[in-house]
Amino acid sequence: MKKSRICILGIIAAILLSGCENKTEPAEEQSESMTVSETAVTSSAGAETKKTEAKKKEVKPLSPSRRQAYFQNEEFSVTAELTALQSSLYYPDILHDMGINPELFVVTVTVKAKNMTEENMTFDVSKFTIPDMISYGDDGEKLKDIKPGKSEIGELRFLCSLEQAAEIDGILYGGEYLDEGEDFYPEEFDEIIDIQSADDVSEYLYRQHVHHMYSGHYTINGQPTIYEMNNIKGIKKDGKNYLSVTYTGYNRSDYAQIIDPSEFTFLCSEYKNKGKLIEDQFFYAKDGKGMSVVSNDTAFEPVEPLYISTDENLMYAPTEADIVLDNTGKIYELPEYICMNPENPTRFTIIYDLKNYDRMRRFIYNDSHENEPYYSKVKDSSIIDWDIWEEKKLES
């Protein structure tokens, strides 16, 4: 009986032990599975961290040239370069705000800013200064809302005298000097200062200009600017007659001038008074209302400028005229002055009130800026004798 009982107990114990082993194995498998899962999560997080770090490292800062100043902080990598030194007479807004002053010059600084962050950022250009100079206008709008890793370019302008331009020793941002390249101060600035401050200006006069040696192009002599008239045409519009003349001005000097378009006038006559013009028979009198000429008992009356068509960047606050003429471009109210193109030439088209006249007789420059040498002037009047409506293709 004892042996039998012991045998039964052994069998039961074996069964129980077998059950425990079967229950234990899944627990071990689950533990191993959890360990693997935790490792995968940890590895995934680590990979994301590495990706983020790698993404940040991908934004490379700007590489400044020898002509640029440079600085970098956590948000931006920035270069700044002196790119131009020009007379203030080339800037209509400065002439309007500061007055016409040939002794006033403008230094242009080109700024490039690169966003080093992961968010859109705006670069504050107002912190830029040049010692002893007045900040005047900038392209700050172009440096707003720069995308991550991207760069934008803007320009800053500073007012100065030639003496101040010669003494530029760096650019500051927030009161601190930027690191400068070896060729930061341009050699061209020295050349410009020498020319603009020369006692003998004859060395810098005169350049060649284009001569169009064919019909329809008239040269108007002036010093230092020579003008050419062409594309002379009559235009009929809404029962009125207009005269359109295009001028091309070639400044042959290194010195800026401004142009008063109201000075460019013509003497015209009716076709029935057509006759041969003889130079020594012209007698003209000038008063506050204009000019008239009598020759061979023929009356030649002035036609006055009404509008202008030119690059709007040459004018201060250009006002578009309420008129459209065929093949003339955008037309503006006649401004007090226009600036010249510093790169040459300067082109503009003046629209005149032709009234009932048929024939252009003479070009006259009405000089009302006798004591203002910075205005472009024409010394001589010119005989034209042009039949305005002779070519039917000129009519609109």
Short mmCIF file of N, CA and C in Angstrom, two decimals, residues 139-214:
data_model
loop_
_atom_site.label_atom_id
_atom_site.label_comp_id
_atom_site.label_asym_id
_atom_site.label_seq_id
_atom_site.Cartn_x
_atom_site.Cartn_y
_atom_site.Cartn_z
N ASP A 139 16.07 98.48 -47.50
CA ASP A 139 15.21 97.44 -48.07
C ASP A 139 14.80 96.45 -46.98
N GLY A 140 14.47 96.96 -45.81
CA GLY A 140 14.13 96.08 -44.69
C GLY A 140 13.01 95.11 -44.99
N GLU A 141 12.09 95.52 -45.86
CA GLU A 141 10.96 94.65 -46.19
C GLU A 141 11.43 93.34 -46.83
N LYS A 142 12.54 93.43 -47.58
CA LYS A 142 13.05 92.23 -48.26
C LYS A 142 13.67 91.24 -47.27
N LEU A 143 13.97 91.68 -46.05
CA LEU A 143 14.60 90.82 -45.07
C LEU A 143 13.63 90.37 -43.99
N LYS A 144 12.34 90.50 -44.28
CA LYS A 144 11.33 90.05 -43.34
C LYS A 144 10.89 88.62 -43.66
N ASP A 145 10.57 87.89 -42.59
CA ASP A 145 9.97 86.55 -42.74
C ASP A 145 10.84 85.63 -43.61
N ILE A 146 12.13 85.56 -43.29
CA ILE A 146 13.04 84.69 -44.04
C ILE A 146 12.83 83.24 -43.61
N LYS A 147 12.70 82.34 -44.56
CA LYS A 147 12.43 80.93 -44.26
C LYS A 147 13.67 80.24 -43.70
N PRO A 148 13.46 79.15 -42.95
CA PRO A 148 14.60 78.42 -42.36
C PRO A 148 15.63 78.00 -43.42
N GLY A 149 16.89 78.28 -43.15
CA GLY A 149 17.95 77.88 -44.05
C GLY A 149 18.07 78.72 -45.31
N LYS A 150 17.18 79.72 -45.47
CA LYS A 150 17.20 80.56 -46.68
C LYS A 150 17.83 81.92 -46.37
N SER A 151 18.24 82.62 -47.43
CA SER A 151 18.84 83.94 -47.26
C SER A 151 18.15 84.95 -48.17
N GLU A 152 18.16 86.22 -47.76
CA GLU A 152 17.60 87.32 -48.54
C GLU A 152 18.59 88.47 -48.57
N ILE A 153 18.44 89.35 -49.59
CA ILE A 153 19.37 90.46 -49.77
C ILE A 153 18.61 91.79 -49.76
N GLY A 154 19.16 92.78 -49.07
CA GLY A 154 18.59 94.12 -49.05
C GLY A 154 19.68 95.16 -49.11
N GLU A 155 19.29 96.43 -49.30
CA GLU A 155 20.26 97.51 -49.37
C GLU A 155 19.96 98.57 -48.32
N LEU A 156 21.03 99.16 -47.78
CA LEU A 156 20.93 100.27 -46.84
C LEU A 156 21.61 101.48 -47.47
N ARG A 157 21.10 102.68 -47.15
CA ARG A 157 21.71 103.90 -47.67
C ARG A 157 22.12 104.81 -46.51
N PHE A 158 23.29 105.42 -46.65
CA PHE A 158 23.80 106.34 -45.63
C PHE A 158 24.25 107.63 -46.30
N LEU A 159 23.88 108.78 -45.72
CA LEU A 159 24.24 110.08 -46.26
C LEU A 159 25.55 110.55 -45.65
N CYS A 160 26.37 111.20 -46.49
CA CYS A 160 27.68 111.62 -46.00
C CYS A 160 28.28 112.67 -46.93
N SER A 161 29.39 113.26 -46.50
CA SER A 161 30.21 114.10 -47.36
C SER A 161 31.32 113.23 -47.95
N LEU A 162 32.06 113.76 -48.89
CA LEU A 162 33.18 113.00 -49.44
C LEU A 162 34.22 112.71 -48.37
N GLU A 163 34.43 113.68 -47.46
CA GLU A 163 35.41 113.49 -46.38
C GLU A 163 35.00 112.32 -45.48
N GLN A 164 33.72 112.24 -45.17
CA GLN A 164 33.23 111.13 -44.33
C GLN A 164 33.34 109.80 -45.06
N ALA A 165 33.07 109.81 -46.36
CA ALA A 165 33.19 108.58 -47.14
C ALA A 165 34.62 108.07 -47.14
N ALA A 166 35.59 109.01 -47.15
CA ALA A 166 37.00 108.62 -47.18
C ALA A 166 37.47 108.03 -45.86
N GLU A 167 36.71 108.26 -44.79
CA GLU A 167 37.15 107.83 -43.45
C GLU A 167 36.35 106.64 -42.91
N ILE A 168 35.62 105.94 -43.76
CA ILE A 168 34.87 104.76 -43.30
C ILE A 168 35.84 103.73 -42.73
N ASP A 169 35.62 103.35 -41.49
CA ASP A 169 36.51 102.37 -40.85
C ASP A 169 35.81 101.08 -40.49
N GLY A 170 34.57 100.92 -40.94
CA GLY A 170 33.85 99.68 -40.66
C GLY A 170 32.36 99.90 -40.57
N ILE A 171 31.63 98.80 -40.37
CA ILE A 171 30.18 98.82 -40.20
C ILE A 171 29.85 98.23 -38.83
N LEU A 172 28.90 98.85 -38.14
CA LEU A 172 28.51 98.37 -36.82
C LEU A 172 27.11 97.76 -36.89
N TYR A 173 26.89 96.76 -36.02
CA TYR A 173 25.55 96.20 -35.84
C TYR A 173 25.31 96.12 -34.34
N GLY A 174 24.30 96.87 -33.90
CA GLY A 174 24.03 96.93 -32.47
C GLY A 174 25.20 97.54 -31.69
N GLY A 175 25.93 98.45 -32.32
CA GLY A 175 27.04 99.12 -31.65
C GLY A 175 28.36 98.37 -31.70
N GLU A 176 28.38 97.19 -32.28
CA GLU A 176 29.61 96.39 -32.36
C GLU A 176 30.09 96.30 -33.81
N TYR A 177 31.40 96.48 -34.01
CA TYR A 177 31.97 96.38 -35.34
C TYR A 177 31.90 94.95 -35.87
N LEU A 178 31.56 94.81 -37.15
CA LEU A 178 31.59 93.50 -37.79
C LEU A 178 33.03 93.16 -38.16
N ASP A 179 33.31 91.88 -38.25
CA ASP A 179 34.61 91.44 -38.74
C ASP A 179 34.72 91.81 -40.22
N GLU A 180 35.86 92.36 -40.63
CA GLU A 180 36.02 92.85 -42.00
C GLU A 180 36.96 91.99 -42.81
N GLY A 181 36.66 91.87 -44.11
CA GLY A 181 37.57 91.21 -45.03
C GLY A 181 38.75 92.11 -45.35
N GLU A 182 39.77 91.56 -45.94
CA GLU A 182 41.00 92.31 -46.23
C GLU A 182 40.75 93.47 -47.20
N ASP A 183 39.81 93.31 -48.12
CA ASP A 183 39.53 94.35 -49.11
C ASP A 183 38.18 95.01 -48.86
N PHE A 184 37.84 95.18 -47.59
CA PHE A 184 36.52 95.70 -47.23
C PHE A 184 36.27 97.08 -47.85
N TYR A 185 37.23 98.00 -47.75
CA TYR A 185 37.04 99.34 -48.31
C TYR A 185 37.42 99.31 -49.79
N PRO A 186 36.46 99.56 -50.69
CA PRO A 186 36.71 99.39 -52.13
C PRO A 186 37.68 100.44 -52.68
N GLU A 187 38.54 100.00 -53.56
CA GLU A 187 39.44 100.93 -54.24
C GLU A 187 38.67 101.94 -55.09
N GLU A 188 37.52 101.52 -55.62
CA GLU A 188 36.71 102.41 -56.43
C GLU A 188 36.29 103.66 -55.67
N PHE A 189 36.06 103.51 -54.36
CA PHE A 189 35.66 104.66 -53.55
C PHE A 189 36.75 105.73 -53.58
N ASP A 190 38.00 105.32 -53.47
CA ASP A 190 39.12 106.27 -53.52
C ASP A 190 39.13 107.01 -54.86
N GLU A 191 38.89 106.29 -55.94
CA GLU A 191 38.90 106.90 -57.27
C GLU A 191 37.75 107.91 -57.40
N ILE A 192 36.57 107.53 -56.92
CA ILE A 192 35.41 108.42 -56.98
C ILE A 192 35.66 109.69 -56.18
N ILE A 193 36.21 109.54 -54.99
CA ILE A 193 36.49 110.70 -54.13
C ILE A 193 37.50 111.63 -54.80
N ASP A 194 38.52 111.07 -55.42
CA ASP A 194 39.52 111.89 -56.13
C ASP A 194 38.87 112.68 -57.26
N ILE A 195 38.01 112.03 -58.01
CA ILE A 195 37.36 112.70 -59.14
C ILE A 195 36.40 113.79 -58.67
N GLN A 196 35.55 113.46 -57.71
CA GLN A 196 34.52 114.39 -57.27
C GLN A 196 35.08 115.59 -56.51
N SER A 197 36.28 115.46 -55.96
CA SER A 197 36.86 116.56 -55.19
C SER A 197 37.99 117.26 -55.94
N ALA A 198 38.17 116.93 -57.24
CA ALA A 198 39.27 117.50 -58.01
C ALA A 198 39.07 118.99 -58.24
N ASP A 199 40.17 119.76 -58.18
CA ASP A 199 40.12 121.19 -58.47
C ASP A 199 39.99 121.43 -59.97
N ASP A 200 40.64 120.60 -60.76
CA ASP A 200 40.59 120.72 -62.21
C ASP A 200 39.71 119.60 -62.76
N VAL A 201 38.48 119.95 -63.11
CA VAL A 201 37.53 118.92 -63.56
C VAL A 201 37.71 118.57 -65.03
N SER A 202 38.50 119.34 -65.76
CA SER A 202 38.64 119.11 -67.20
C SER A 202 39.20 117.74 -67.52
N GLU A 203 39.95 117.17 -66.56
CA GLU A 203 40.53 115.85 -66.77
C GLU A 203 39.45 114.78 -66.91
N TYR A 204 38.28 115.05 -66.34
CA TYR A 204 37.22 114.05 -66.33
C TYR A 204 36.10 114.37 -67.34
N LEU A 205 36.36 115.29 -68.27
CA LEU A 205 35.44 115.62 -69.34
C LEU A 205 36.21 115.45 -70.65
N TYR A 206 35.68 114.99 -71.71
CA TYR A 206 34.31 114.55 -71.90
C TYR A 206 34.34 113.18 -72.55
N ARG A 207 33.35 112.38 -72.27
CA ARG A 207 33.24 111.08 -72.92
C ARG A 207 32.59 111.22 -74.29
N GLN A 208 32.75 110.18 -75.09
CA GLN A 208 32.08 110.13 -76.38
C GLN A 208 30.60 109.84 -76.17
N HIS A 209 29.81 110.19 -77.17
CA HIS A 209 28.40 109.81 -77.13
C HIS A 209 27.99 109.30 -78.50
N VAL A 210 26.82 108.70 -78.56
CA VAL A 210 26.35 108.07 -79.80
C VAL A 210 25.87 109.13 -80.77
N HIS A 211 26.27 109.02 -82.04
CA HIS A 211 25.78 109.89 -83.10
C HIS A 211 24.93 109.06 -84.06
N HIS A 212 23.67 109.45 -84.23
CA HIS A 212 22.83 108.79 -85.22
C HIS A 212 22.79 109.69 -86.45
N MET A 213 23.53 109.33 -87.46
CA MET A 213 23.68 110.18 -88.65
C MET A 213 22.63 109.84 -89.70
N TYR A 214 21.34 110.01 -89.32
CA TYR A 214 20.30 109.82 -90.32
C TYR A 214 19.09 110.66 -89.95
#
